[in-house]
Amino acid sequence: MSGWLNTILVVGSLVSVTLAFIWVAIKVGQSPGPKKTRDNQDLAGAAEDDVEHIFNDEFREELRNRGRLHFEKIISDSAMFLQQDLRLTASQINEFMKKEITSTLQETFTKYEESIMDAKQVALETIKKTQESVEEQRVMMNEQVRAEIEKEKKRTVEQFDKNLSEIVNHYLIAAIGNQVSIDDQMDFILGELENNKQQILEDIKSSY
Amino acid sequence: MNKKEQPVFKLSDRILTNIDLARAIRQTKQLDDYFHQNNLRGGGQPTAISKAGRVVEDLARDNNLSILEKKDRKLLLKQLAVIQEHAPVVHFSFPSEPSRGALANIVGWLRNNVNFYCLVSVGLEPIIGIGCIVRTENKIFDCSLKNRLNGNKDLLKQVIQKATKS
């Protein structure tokens, strides 16, 4: 910024100097009248001679060189200032880009993280619901299994109850069946016959 | 049946089954034939001696009969024939083959309590286990241990419950 100002000042000063010379030249070139014109012409001629004397070729060349050098200096200063400005601008742009990219990335990562958290929350809720459902199923199955076991137990007990005498009889036969002869059973057999005596008697009487 | 009553014709305790009775009849007939043949042959000729079985001897002794007398033999045969035709036969199924003594006990009980001329027939049913099954003309009597246990099921349950609780 300051470089630009310097450039503008320098250019402005050159232009003003040039305009001054042009004005002087124009003033010197204006003639006031015939005598004055002649005097003026003499003065003009003298001035012109002086100007020619002062602003000779070497002087003009010197001015040109000085002007050229000054211009080059100004140009190089301007270029340097421009370079500095460009570097500054580039670094500012870099910083800005970094900042923008960082903020964008952070924003994106934040949104991504939020999405992840939301998904995680949804997954947790789903898992929780699934667990609850599984637990309910487990409880229900437990109840069913318990009921089935009770039913089976009851059925087994009923079967056992129904066949109790058969079981005991079978056990006795298996355990001691071949060691108990009919003679050993005689008391039992006669006792049973005694219990059924009346019916046996009636049946035989009715038949014979 | 009144225990004081006595049979007109006493059946031997050795005659338990129809087979025994048939054997006694056969032996009596053989004896009768022997004596009849002897009479036809006349005296002085050697003959093979026919020995009466113990059953026939018991029958004759218990009923005051003489096997030497023809009319007694005829009477014996007639009585045995009547018994064979009319005697009640009670079928017993046992889990194993009963001894002669056991069978005699049973027949003795039947003759004392049911009919003087009861005979028994024996069958085998190992599945009975303990006891027997009695079959009369129209009925079946389960005298097995299984039936007795069935009848006392509540008692058996109580005993088992007591044993399991203790």
mmCIF file of C-alpha atoms in Angstrom:
data_model
loop_
_atom_site.group_PDB
_atom_site.id
_atom_site.type_symbol
_atom_site.label_atom_id
_atom_site.label_comp_id
_atom_site.label_asym_id
_atom_site.label_seq_id
_atom_site.Cartn_x
_atom_site.Cartn_y
_atom_site.Cartn_z
ATOM 1 C CA MET A 1 0.000 0.000 0.000
ATOM 2 C CA SER A 2 2.728 2.379 0.952
ATOM 3 C CA GLY A 3 4.619 1.307 -2.158
ATOM 4 C CA TRP A 4 1.732 2.305 -4.321
ATOM 5 C CA LEU A 5 1.628 5.697 -2.620
ATOM 6 C CA ASN A 6 5.295 6.228 -3.193
ATOM 7 C CA THR A 7 4.871 5.300 -6.824
ATOM 8 C CA ILE A 8 1.977 7.677 -7.186
ATOM 9 C CA LEU A 9 3.951 10.524 -5.543
ATOM 10 C CA VAL A 10 6.947 10.002 -7.745
ATOM 11 C CA VAL A 11 4.882 9.841 -10.904
ATOM 12 C CA GLY A 12 2.942 12.874 -9.770
ATOM 13 C CA SER A 13 6.118 14.855 -9.157
ATOM 14 C CA LEU A 14 7.441 13.973 -12.572
ATOM 15 C CA VAL A 15 4.236 15.027 -14.228
ATOM 16 C CA SER A 16 4.227 18.318 -12.344
ATOM 17 C CA VAL A 17 7.816 19.037 -13.311
ATOM 18 C CA THR A 18 7.007 18.254 -16.892
ATOM 19 C CA LEU A 19 4.000 20.545 -16.817
ATOM 20 C CA ALA A 20 6.136 23.301 -15.317
ATOM 21 C CA PHE A 21 8.630 23.053 -18.103
ATOM 22 C CA ILE A 22 5.860 23.092 -20.634
ATOM 23 C CA TRP A 23 4.403 26.202 -19.042
ATOM 24 C CA VAL A 24 7.722 27.890 -18.974
ATOM 25 C CA ALA A 25 8.197 27.035 -22.584
ATOM 26 C CA ILE A 26 4.845 28.368 -23.466
ATOM 27 C CA LYS A 27 5.428 31.573 -21.537
ATOM 28 C CA VAL A 28 8.764 32.096 -23.100
ATOM 29 C CA GLY A 29 7.221 31.478 -26.507
ATOM 30 C CA GLN A 30 4.484 34.161 -26.108
ATOM 31 C CA SER A 31 5.418 37.585 -27.769
ATOM 32 C CA PRO A 32 3.973 40.868 -26.204
ATOM 33 C CA GLY A 33 4.104 43.427 -29.404
ATOM 34 C CA PRO A 34 6.340 44.744 -32.188
ATOM 35 C CA LYS A 35 8.883 46.666 -29.993
ATOM 36 C CA LYS A 36 8.241 44.516 -27.170
ATOM 37 C CA THR A 37 8.157 41.871 -29.722
ATOM 38 C CA ARG A 38 11.579 42.780 -30.816
ATOM 39 C CA ASP A 39 12.707 43.195 -27.278
ATOM 40 C CA ASN A 40 10.837 40.159 -26.472
ATOM 41 C CA GLN A 41 12.383 38.486 -29.399
ATOM 42 C CA ASP A 42 15.756 39.490 -28.127
ATOM 43 C CA LEU A 43 14.907 38.464 -24.655
ATOM 44 C CA ALA A 44 13.352 35.313 -25.988
ATOM 45 C CA GLY A 45 16.304 34.646 -28.045
ATOM 46 C CA ALA A 46 18.547 35.327 -25.110
ATOM 47 C CA ALA A 47 16.426 33.134 -22.902
ATOM 48 C CA GLU A 48 16.364 30.542 -25.496
ATOM 49 C CA ASP A 49 20.082 30.734 -25.749
ATOM 50 C CA ASP A 50 20.348 30.514 -21.991
ATOM 51 C CA VAL A 51 17.969 27.585 -21.935
ATOM 52 C CA GLU A 52 19.920 26.032 -24.724
ATOM 53 C CA HIS A 53 22.987 26.761 -22.803
ATOM 54 C CA ILE A 54 21.631 25.332 -19.601
ATOM 55 C CA PHE A 55 19.649 22.477 -21.060
ATOM 56 C CA ASN A 56 22.189 21.234 -23.445
ATOM 57 C CA ASP A 57 22.322 17.706 -24.706
ATOM 58 C CA GLU A 58 24.515 16.452 -21.942
ATOM 59 C CA PHE A 59 22.278 17.987 -19.352
ATOM 60 C CA ARG A 60 19.229 16.554 -21.025
ATOM 61 C CA GLU A 61 20.991 13.207 -21.299
ATOM 62 C CA GLU A 62 21.902 13.465 -17.633
ATOM 63 C CA LEU A 63 18.336 14.266 -16.752
ATOM 64 C CA ARG A 64 17.149 11.416 -18.868
ATOM 65 C CA ASN A 65 19.598 9.053 -17.199
ATOM 66 C CA ARG A 66 18.653 10.334 -13.803
ATOM 67 C CA GLY A 67 15.045 10.038 -14.690
ATOM 68 C CA ARG A 68 15.597 6.574 -16.029
ATOM 69 C CA LEU A 69 17.480 5.524 -12.912
ATOM 70 C CA HIS A 70 14.914 7.075 -10.684
ATOM 71 C CA PHE A 71 12.167 5.385 -12.681
ATOM 72 C CA GLU A 72 13.933 2.051 -12.505
ATOM 73 C CA LYS A 73 14.450 2.555 -8.799
ATOM 74 C CA ILE A 74 10.847 3.383 -8.411
ATOM 75 C CA ILE A 75 9.905 0.417 -10.549
ATOM 76 C CA SER A 76 12.147 -1.936 -8.567
ATOM 77 C CA ASP A 77 10.850 -0.506 -5.281
ATOM 78 C CA SER A 78 7.369 -0.922 -6.601
ATOM 79 C CA ALA A 79 8.201 -4.441 -7.690
ATOM 80 C CA MET A 80 9.671 -5.168 -4.293
ATOM 81 C CA PHE A 81 6.689 -3.663 -2.560
ATOM 82 C CA LEU A 82 4.492 -5.594 -4.963
ATOM 83 C CA GLN A 83 6.390 -8.789 -4.181
ATOM 84 C CA GLN A 84 6.097 -8.131 -0.481
ATOM 85 C CA ASP A 85 2.460 -7.368 -0.928
ATOM 86 C CA LEU A 86 2.024 -10.532 -2.965
ATOM 87 C CA ARG A 87 3.824 -12.612 -0.362
ATOM 88 C CA LEU A 88 1.802 -11.046 2.360
ATOM 89 C CA THR A 89 -1.343 -11.603 0.374
ATOM 90 C CA ALA A 90 -0.301 -15.185 -0.417
ATOM 91 C CA SER A 91 0.419 -15.883 3.244
ATOM 92 C CA GLN A 92 -2.852 -14.256 4.206
ATOM 93 C CA ILE A 93 -4.605 -16.328 1.582
ATOM 94 C CA ASN A 94 -2.798 -19.427 2.913
ATOM 95 C CA GLU A 95 -3.839 -18.601 6.413
ATOM 96 C CA PHE A 96 -7.328 -17.908 5.282
ATOM 97 C CA MET A 97 -7.451 -21.143 3.304
ATOM 98 C CA LYS A 98 -6.026 -23.066 6.231
ATOM 99 C CA LYS A 99 -8.531 -21.511 8.529
ATOM 100 C CA GLU A 100 -11.388 -22.120 6.166
ATOM 101 C CA ILE A 101 -10.336 -25.690 5.399
ATOM 102 C CA THR A 102 -9.761 -26.404 9.073
ATOM 103 C CA SER A 103 -13.120 -25.004 10.018
ATOM 104 C CA THR A 104 -14.806 -26.858 7.171
ATOM 105 C CA LEU A 105 -13.040 -30.079 8.130
ATOM 106 C CA GLN A 106 -13.903 -29.568 11.754
ATOM 107 C CA GLU A 107 -17.461 -28.867 10.843
ATOM 108 C CA THR A 108 -17.548 -31.958 8.654
ATOM 109 C CA PHE A 109 -15.885 -34.080 11.348
ATOM 110 C CA THR A 110 -18.286 -32.703 13.912
ATOM 111 C CA LYS A 111 -21.226 -33.600 11.718
ATOM 112 C CA TYR A 112 -19.659 -36.993 11.047
ATOM 113 C CA GLU A 113 -19.130 -37.516 14.746
ATOM 114 C CA GLU A 114 -22.711 -36.503 15.419
ATOM 115 C CA SER A 115 -23.876 -38.954 12.771
ATOM 116 C CA ILE A 116 -21.734 -41.651 14.322
ATOM 117 C CA MET A 117 -23.099 -40.854 17.752
ATOM 118 C CA ASP A 118 -26.643 -40.880 16.408
ATOM 119 C CA ALA A 119 -26.020 -44.188 14.676
ATOM 120 C CA LYS A 120 -24.424 -45.535 17.844
ATOM 121 C CA GLN A 121 -27.384 -44.343 19.863
ATOM 122 C CA VAL A 122 -29.801 -45.955 17.425
ATOM 123 C CA ALA A 123 -27.749 -49.157 17.485
ATOM 124 C CA LEU A 124 -27.688 -49.136 21.293
ATOM 125 C CA GLU A 125 -31.404 -48.569 21.430
ATOM 126 C CA THR A 126 -31.953 -51.371 18.939
ATOM 127 C CA ILE A 127 -29.694 -53.674 20.913
ATOM 128 C CA LYS A 128 -31.484 -52.708 24.089
ATOM 129 C CA LYS A 129 -34.868 -53.405 22.506
ATOM 130 C CA THR A 130 -33.556 -56.683 21.144
ATOM 131 C CA GLN A 131 -32.230 -57.586 24.591
ATOM 132 C CA GLU A 132 -35.559 -56.751 26.156
ATOM 133 C CA SER A 133 -37.339 -58.802 23.549
ATOM 134 C CA VAL A 134 -34.937 -61.699 24.050
ATOM 135 C CA GLU A 135 -35.388 -61.419 27.801
ATOM 136 C CA GLU A 136 -39.155 -61.495 27.392
ATOM 137 C CA GLN A 137 -38.834 -64.514 25.134
ATOM 138 C CA ARG A 138 -36.530 -66.172 27.640
ATOM 139 C CA VAL A 139 -38.958 -65.572 30.476
ATOM 140 C CA MET A 140 -41.811 -66.856 28.381
ATOM 141 C CA MET A 141 -39.841 -69.912 27.347
ATOM 142 C CA ASN A 142 -38.824 -70.498 30.942
ATOM 143 C CA GLU A 143 -42.449 -70.419 31.912
ATOM 144 C CA GLN A 144 -43.377 -72.751 29.097
ATOM 145 C CA VAL A 145 -40.553 -75.139 29.877
ATOM 146 C CA ARG A 146 -41.448 -75.054 33.558
ATOM 147 C CA ALA A 147 -45.080 -75.748 32.708
ATOM 148 C CA GLU A 148 -44.065 -78.579 30.386
ATOM 149 C CA ILE A 149 -41.791 -80.036 33.036
ATOM 150 C CA GLU A 150 -44.559 -79.822 35.598
ATOM 151 C CA LYS A 151 -46.961 -81.404 33.172
ATOM 152 C CA GLU A 152 -44.503 -84.171 32.363
ATOM 153 C CA LYS A 153 -43.728 -84.665 36.030
ATOM 154 C CA LYS A 154 -47.412 -84.863 36.800
ATOM 155 C CA ARG A 155 -47.932 -87.293 33.937
ATOM 156 C CA THR A 156 -45.018 -89.432 35.120
ATOM 157 C CA VAL A 157 -46.322 -89.401 38.652
ATOM 158 C CA GLU A 158 -49.774 -90.336 37.395
ATOM 159 C CA GLN A 159 -48.301 -93.130 35.313
ATOM 160 C CA PHE A 160 -46.260 -94.272 38.278
ATOM 161 C CA ASP A 161 -49.305 -94.048 40.475
ATOM 162 C CA LYS A 162 -51.390 -95.968 37.978
ATOM 163 C CA ASN A 163 -48.800 -98.673 37.511
ATOM 164 C CA LEU A 164 -47.454 -98.688 41.044
ATOM 165 C CA SER A 165 -48.584 -102.182 41.812
ATOM 166 C CA GLU A 166 -47.293 -103.362 38.453
ATOM 167 C CA ILE A 167 -43.916 -101.794 39.148
ATOM 168 C CA VAL A 168 -43.628 -103.273 42.611
ATOM 169 C CA ASN A 169 -44.797 -106.618 41.340
ATOM 170 C CA HIS A 170 -42.326 -106.516 38.510
ATOM 171 C CA TYR A 171 -39.556 -105.571 40.883
ATOM 172 C CA LEU A 172 -40.410 -108.403 43.247
ATOM 173 C CA ILE A 173 -40.556 -110.881 40.412
ATOM 174 C CA ALA A 174 -37.251 -109.697 39.029
ATOM 175 C CA ALA A 175 -35.618 -109.693 42.449
ATOM 176 C CA ILE A 176 -36.913 -112.850 44.020
ATOM 177 C CA GLY A 177 -39.284 -114.395 41.502
ATOM 178 C CA ASN A 178 -37.212 -117.477 40.821
ATOM 179 C CA GLN A 179 -36.369 -118.037 44.477
ATOM 180 C CA VAL A 180 -39.911 -118.217 45.770
ATOM 181 C CA SER A 181 -41.559 -121.563 45.100
ATOM 182 C CA ILE A 182 -45.269 -122.253 45.124
ATOM 183 C CA ASP A 183 -44.812 -123.939 48.477
ATOM 184 C CA ASP A 184 -43.501 -120.705 49.936
ATOM 185 C CA GLN A 185 -46.496 -118.902 48.494
ATOM 186 C CA MET A 186 -48.996 -121.365 49.869
ATOM 187 C CA ASP A 187 -50.145 -119.175 52.750
ATOM 188 C CA PHE A 188 -50.672 -116.287 50.410
ATOM 189 C CA ILE A 189 -52.518 -118.432 47.845
ATOM 190 C CA LEU A 190 -54.736 -120.021 50.463
ATOM 191 C CA GLY A 191 -55.414 -116.596 51.925
ATOM 192 C CA GLU A 192 -56.519 -115.318 48.526
ATOM 193 C CA LEU A 193 -58.667 -118.391 47.987
ATOM 194 C CA GLU A 194 -60.217 -117.781 51.375
ATOM 195 C CA ASN A 195 -60.986 -114.191 50.385
ATOM 196 C CA ASN A 196 -62.704 -115.370 47.229
ATOM 197 C CA LYS A 197 -64.243 -118.493 48.741
ATOM 198 C CA GLN A 198 -67.848 -117.391 48.592
ATOM 199 C CA GLN A 199 -67.685 -116.382 44.969
ATOM 200 C CA ILE A 200 -65.897 -119.586 43.991
ATOM 201 C CA LEU A 201 -68.483 -121.621 45.863
ATOM 202 C CA GLU A 202 -71.403 -119.821 44.242
ATOM 203 C CA ASP A 203 -69.982 -120.171 40.787
ATOM 204 C CA ILE A 204 -69.304 -123.880 41.169
ATOM 205 C CA LYS A 205 -72.733 -124.454 42.658
ATOM 206 C CA SER A 206 -74.388 -122.618 39.806
ATOM 207 C CA SER A 207 -72.396 -124.569 37.242
ATOM 208 C CA TYR A 208 -72.561 -128.038 38.725
ATOM 209 C CA MET B 1 -70.261 -126.101 52.563
ATOM 210 C CA ASN B 2 -70.722 -127.353 56.070
ATOM 211 C CA LYS B 3 -67.466 -128.641 57.428
ATOM 212 C CA LYS B 4 -69.190 -131.310 59.474
ATOM 213 C CA GLU B 5 -70.652 -132.935 56.378
ATOM 214 C CA GLN B 6 -68.878 -135.977 55.117
ATOM 215 C CA PRO B 7 -68.922 -137.212 51.546
ATOM 216 C CA VAL B 8 -70.704 -140.361 50.622
ATOM 217 C CA PHE B 9 -67.690 -141.498 48.674
ATOM 218 C CA LYS B 10 -64.313 -140.273 49.824
ATOM 219 C CA LEU B 11 -61.959 -139.336 47.061
ATOM 220 C CA SER B 12 -58.341 -140.091 47.728
ATOM 221 C CA ASP B 13 -56.002 -137.232 48.510
ATOM 222 C CA ARG B 14 -53.694 -138.590 45.889
ATOM 223 C CA ILE B 15 -56.268 -137.850 43.178
ATOM 224 C CA LEU B 16 -55.760 -134.192 42.486
ATOM 225 C CA THR B 17 -56.316 -133.814 38.791
ATOM 226 C CA ASN B 18 -58.327 -135.389 36.029
ATOM 227 C CA ILE B 19 -55.223 -137.236 34.987
ATOM 228 C CA ASP B 20 -54.900 -138.787 38.419
ATOM 229 C CA LEU B 21 -58.556 -139.766 38.312
ATOM 230 C CA ALA B 22 -58.207 -141.293 34.856
ATOM 231 C CA ARG B 23 -55.184 -143.211 36.082
ATOM 232 C CA ALA B 24 -57.116 -144.504 39.076
ATOM 233 C CA ILE B 25 -59.977 -145.587 36.822
ATOM 234 C CA ARG B 26 -57.542 -147.262 34.469
ATOM 235 C CA GLN B 27 -55.828 -149.098 37.320
ATOM 236 C CA THR B 28 -59.139 -150.186 38.776
ATOM 237 C CA LYS B 29 -60.232 -151.489 35.391
ATOM 238 C CA GLN B 30 -56.935 -153.294 34.969
ATOM 239 C CA LEU B 31 -57.411 -154.892 38.349
ATOM 240 C CA ASP B 32 -60.947 -155.834 37.522
ATOM 241 C CA ASP B 33 -59.807 -157.342 34.239
ATOM 242 C CA TYR B 34 -57.103 -159.270 36.009
ATOM 243 C CA PHE B 35 -59.462 -160.798 38.436
ATOM 244 C CA HIS B 36 -61.974 -161.525 35.706
ATOM 245 C CA GLN B 37 -59.280 -163.237 33.621
ATOM 246 C CA ASN B 38 -58.185 -165.158 36.650
ATOM 247 C CA ASN B 39 -61.681 -166.406 37.198
ATOM 248 C CA LEU B 40 -61.969 -167.499 33.611
ATOM 249 C CA ARG B 41 -58.623 -169.212 33.669
ATOM 250 C CA GLY B 42 -59.318 -171.187 36.739
ATOM 251 C CA GLY B 43 -56.913 -172.185 39.470
ATOM 252 C CA GLY B 44 -53.485 -173.717 39.316
ATOM 253 C CA GLN B 45 -52.157 -171.740 36.428
ATOM 254 C CA PRO B 46 -49.382 -169.259 36.929
ATOM 255 C CA THR B 47 -50.280 -165.708 36.119
ATOM 256 C CA ALA B 48 -48.613 -162.383 36.374
ATOM 257 C CA ILE B 49 -49.683 -160.598 39.473
ATOM 258 C CA SER B 50 -51.390 -157.296 38.893
ATOM 259 C CA LYS B 51 -50.617 -154.909 41.641
ATOM 260 C CA ALA B 52 -53.184 -152.326 42.542
ATOM 261 C CA GLY B 53 -51.842 -148.840 42.692
ATOM 262 C CA ARG B 54 -51.700 -147.007 45.989
ATOM 263 C CA VAL B 55 -54.459 -144.744 44.809
ATOM 264 C CA VAL B 56 -56.796 -147.683 44.245
ATOM 265 C CA GLU B 57 -55.812 -149.129 47.595
ATOM 266 C CA ASP B 58 -56.505 -145.814 49.313
ATOM 267 C CA LEU B 59 -59.853 -145.518 47.587
ATOM 268 C CA ALA B 60 -60.830 -148.994 48.628
ATOM 269 C CA ARG B 61 -59.647 -148.498 52.221
ATOM 270 C CA ASP B 62 -61.218 -145.064 52.673
ATOM 271 C CA ASN B 63 -64.558 -146.267 51.361
ATOM 272 C CA ASN B 64 -64.567 -149.658 53.099
ATOM 273 C CA LEU B 65 -64.390 -151.548 49.863
ATOM 274 C CA SER B 66 -62.457 -154.623 48.947
ATOM 275 C CA ILE B 67 -60.675 -154.746 45.663
ATOM 276 C CA LEU B 68 -60.926 -158.493 45.813
ATOM 277 C CA GLU B 69 -64.664 -158.293 45.656
ATOM 278 C CA LYS B 70 -66.113 -157.858 42.245
ATOM 279 C CA LYS B 71 -69.094 -155.831 43.302
ATOM 280 C CA ASP B 72 -66.829 -153.498 45.226
ATOM 281 C CA ARG B 73 -64.644 -153.054 42.203
ATOM 282 C CA LYS B 74 -67.684 -152.332 40.098
ATOM 283 C CA LEU B 75 -68.950 -149.895 42.658
ATOM 284 C CA LEU B 76 -65.589 -148.235 42.770
ATOM 285 C CA LEU B 77 -65.492 -147.940 39.010
ATOM 286 C CA LYS B 78 -68.998 -146.552 38.922
ATOM 287 C CA GLN B 79 -68.245 -143.954 41.553
ATOM 288 C CA LEU B 80 -65.089 -142.945 39.835
ATOM 289 C CA ALA B 81 -66.958 -142.645 36.536
ATOM 290 C CA VAL B 82 -69.592 -140.425 38.135
ATOM 291 C CA ILE B 83 -66.900 -138.286 39.706
ATOM 292 C CA GLN B 84 -65.099 -138.041 36.404
ATOM 293 C CA GLU B 85 -68.275 -136.875 34.728
ATOM 294 C CA HIS B 86 -69.576 -134.488 37.358
ATOM 295 C CA ALA B 87 -66.681 -133.356 39.518
ATOM 296 C CA PRO B 88 -66.011 -129.627 39.315
ATOM 297 C CA VAL B 89 -62.667 -128.820 37.825
ATOM 298 C CA VAL B 90 -60.968 -125.632 38.880
ATOM 299 C CA HIS B 91 -58.137 -124.356 36.727
ATOM 300 C CA PHE B 92 -55.101 -122.855 38.441
ATOM 301 C CA SER B 93 -52.454 -120.895 36.620
ATOM 302 C CA PHE B 94 -49.150 -120.707 38.456
ATOM 303 C CA PRO B 95 -45.961 -118.807 37.664
ATOM 304 C CA SER B 96 -43.977 -122.008 37.987
ATOM 305 C CA GLU B 97 -44.606 -125.730 38.263
ATOM 306 C CA PRO B 98 -46.153 -126.432 41.691
ATOM 307 C CA SER B 99 -45.018 -129.340 43.794
ATOM 308 C CA ARG B 100 -47.341 -132.224 44.487
ATOM 309 C CA GLY B 101 -47.588 -131.161 48.105
ATOM 310 C CA ALA B 102 -48.603 -127.620 47.224
ATOM 311 C CA LEU B 103 -51.200 -128.906 44.848
ATOM 312 C CA ALA B 104 -52.478 -131.306 47.503
ATOM 313 C CA ASN B 105 -52.850 -128.370 49.904
ATOM 314 C CA ILE B 106 -54.897 -126.472 47.392
ATOM 315 C CA VAL B 107 -57.062 -129.428 46.518
ATOM 316 C CA GLY B 108 -57.515 -130.120 50.204
ATOM 317 C CA TRP B 109 -58.743 -126.590 50.749
ATOM 318 C CA LEU B 110 -61.122 -126.884 47.789
ATOM 319 C CA ARG B 111 -62.556 -130.146 49.010
ATOM 320 C CA ASN B 112 -62.982 -128.809 52.537
ATOM 321 C CA ASN B 113 -64.530 -125.535 51.530
ATOM 322 C CA VAL B 114 -66.091 -125.867 48.102
ATOM 323 C CA ASN B 115 -66.835 -129.395 46.951
ATOM 324 C CA PHE B 116 -65.754 -132.827 48.132
ATOM 325 C CA TYR B 117 -64.826 -133.897 44.653
ATOM 326 C CA CYS B 118 -63.020 -130.839 43.330
ATOM 327 C CA LEU B 119 -60.239 -131.515 40.905
ATOM 328 C CA VAL B 120 -57.711 -129.065 39.624
ATOM 329 C CA SER B 121 -56.025 -128.486 36.309
ATOM 330 C CA VAL B 122 -52.699 -126.707 36.256
ATOM 331 C CA GLY B 123 -51.364 -124.185 33.775
ATOM 332 C CA LEU B 124 -48.235 -122.060 33.725
ATOM 333 C CA GLU B 125 -48.135 -118.253 33.370
ATOM 334 C CA PRO B 126 -44.761 -116.939 34.449
ATOM 335 C CA ILE B 127 -45.972 -113.373 34.174
ATOM 336 C CA ILE B 128 -48.097 -113.833 37.288
ATOM 337 C CA GLY B 129 -44.969 -113.625 39.393
ATOM 338 C CA ILE B 130 -46.310 -114.436 42.820
ATOM 339 C CA GLY B 131 -49.681 -116.030 43.497
ATOM 340 C CA CYS B 132 -51.998 -117.666 41.020
ATOM 341 C CA ILE B 133 -55.049 -117.145 38.849
ATOM 342 C CA VAL B 134 -58.086 -119.299 39.447
ATOM 343 C CA ARG B 135 -60.590 -120.010 36.728
ATOM 344 C CA THR B 136 -63.930 -121.622 37.458
ATOM 345 C CA GLU B 137 -66.645 -122.342 34.946
ATOM 346 C CA ASN B 138 -67.807 -118.745 34.596
ATOM 347 C CA LYS B 139 -65.371 -116.600 36.514
ATOM 348 C CA ILE B 140 -61.734 -115.725 36.867
ATOM 349 C CA PHE B 141 -60.197 -114.914 40.240
ATOM 350 C CA ASP B 142 -56.913 -113.051 40.271
ATOM 351 C CA CYS B 143 -55.122 -114.315 43.364
ATOM 352 C CA SER B 144 -51.796 -112.798 42.376
ATOM 353 C CA LEU B 145 -49.636 -110.404 44.318
ATOM 354 C CA LYS B 146 -50.214 -107.750 41.663
ATOM 355 C CA ASN B 147 -53.924 -107.824 42.312
ATOM 356 C CA ARG B 148 -53.356 -107.667 46.037
ATOM 357 C CA LEU B 149 -51.064 -104.659 45.568
ATOM 358 C CA ASN B 150 -53.693 -103.024 43.364
ATOM 359 C CA GLY B 151 -56.209 -103.463 46.088
ATOM 360 C CA ASN B 152 -53.874 -101.915 48.646
ATOM 361 C CA LYS B 153 -52.503 -99.167 46.454
ATOM 362 C CA ASP B 154 -53.219 -96.411 48.954
ATOM 363 C CA LEU B 155 -51.316 -98.262 51.629
ATOM 364 C CA LEU B 156 -48.413 -98.758 49.253
ATOM 365 C CA LYS B 157 -48.436 -95.036 48.411
ATOM 366 C CA GLN B 158 -48.422 -94.122 52.076
ATOM 367 C CA VAL B 159 -45.486 -96.401 52.725
ATOM 368 C CA ILE B 160 -43.529 -94.999 49.798
ATOM 369 C CA GLN B 161 -44.306 -91.411 50.780
ATOM 370 C CA LYS B 162 -43.230 -92.101 54.317
ATOM 371 C CA ALA B 163 -40.010 -93.677 53.120
ATOM 372 C CA THR B 164 -39.188 -90.811 50.734
ATOM 373 C CA LYS B 165 -39.905 -88.132 53.336
ATOM 374 C CA SER B 166 -37.773 -89.707 56.023
#
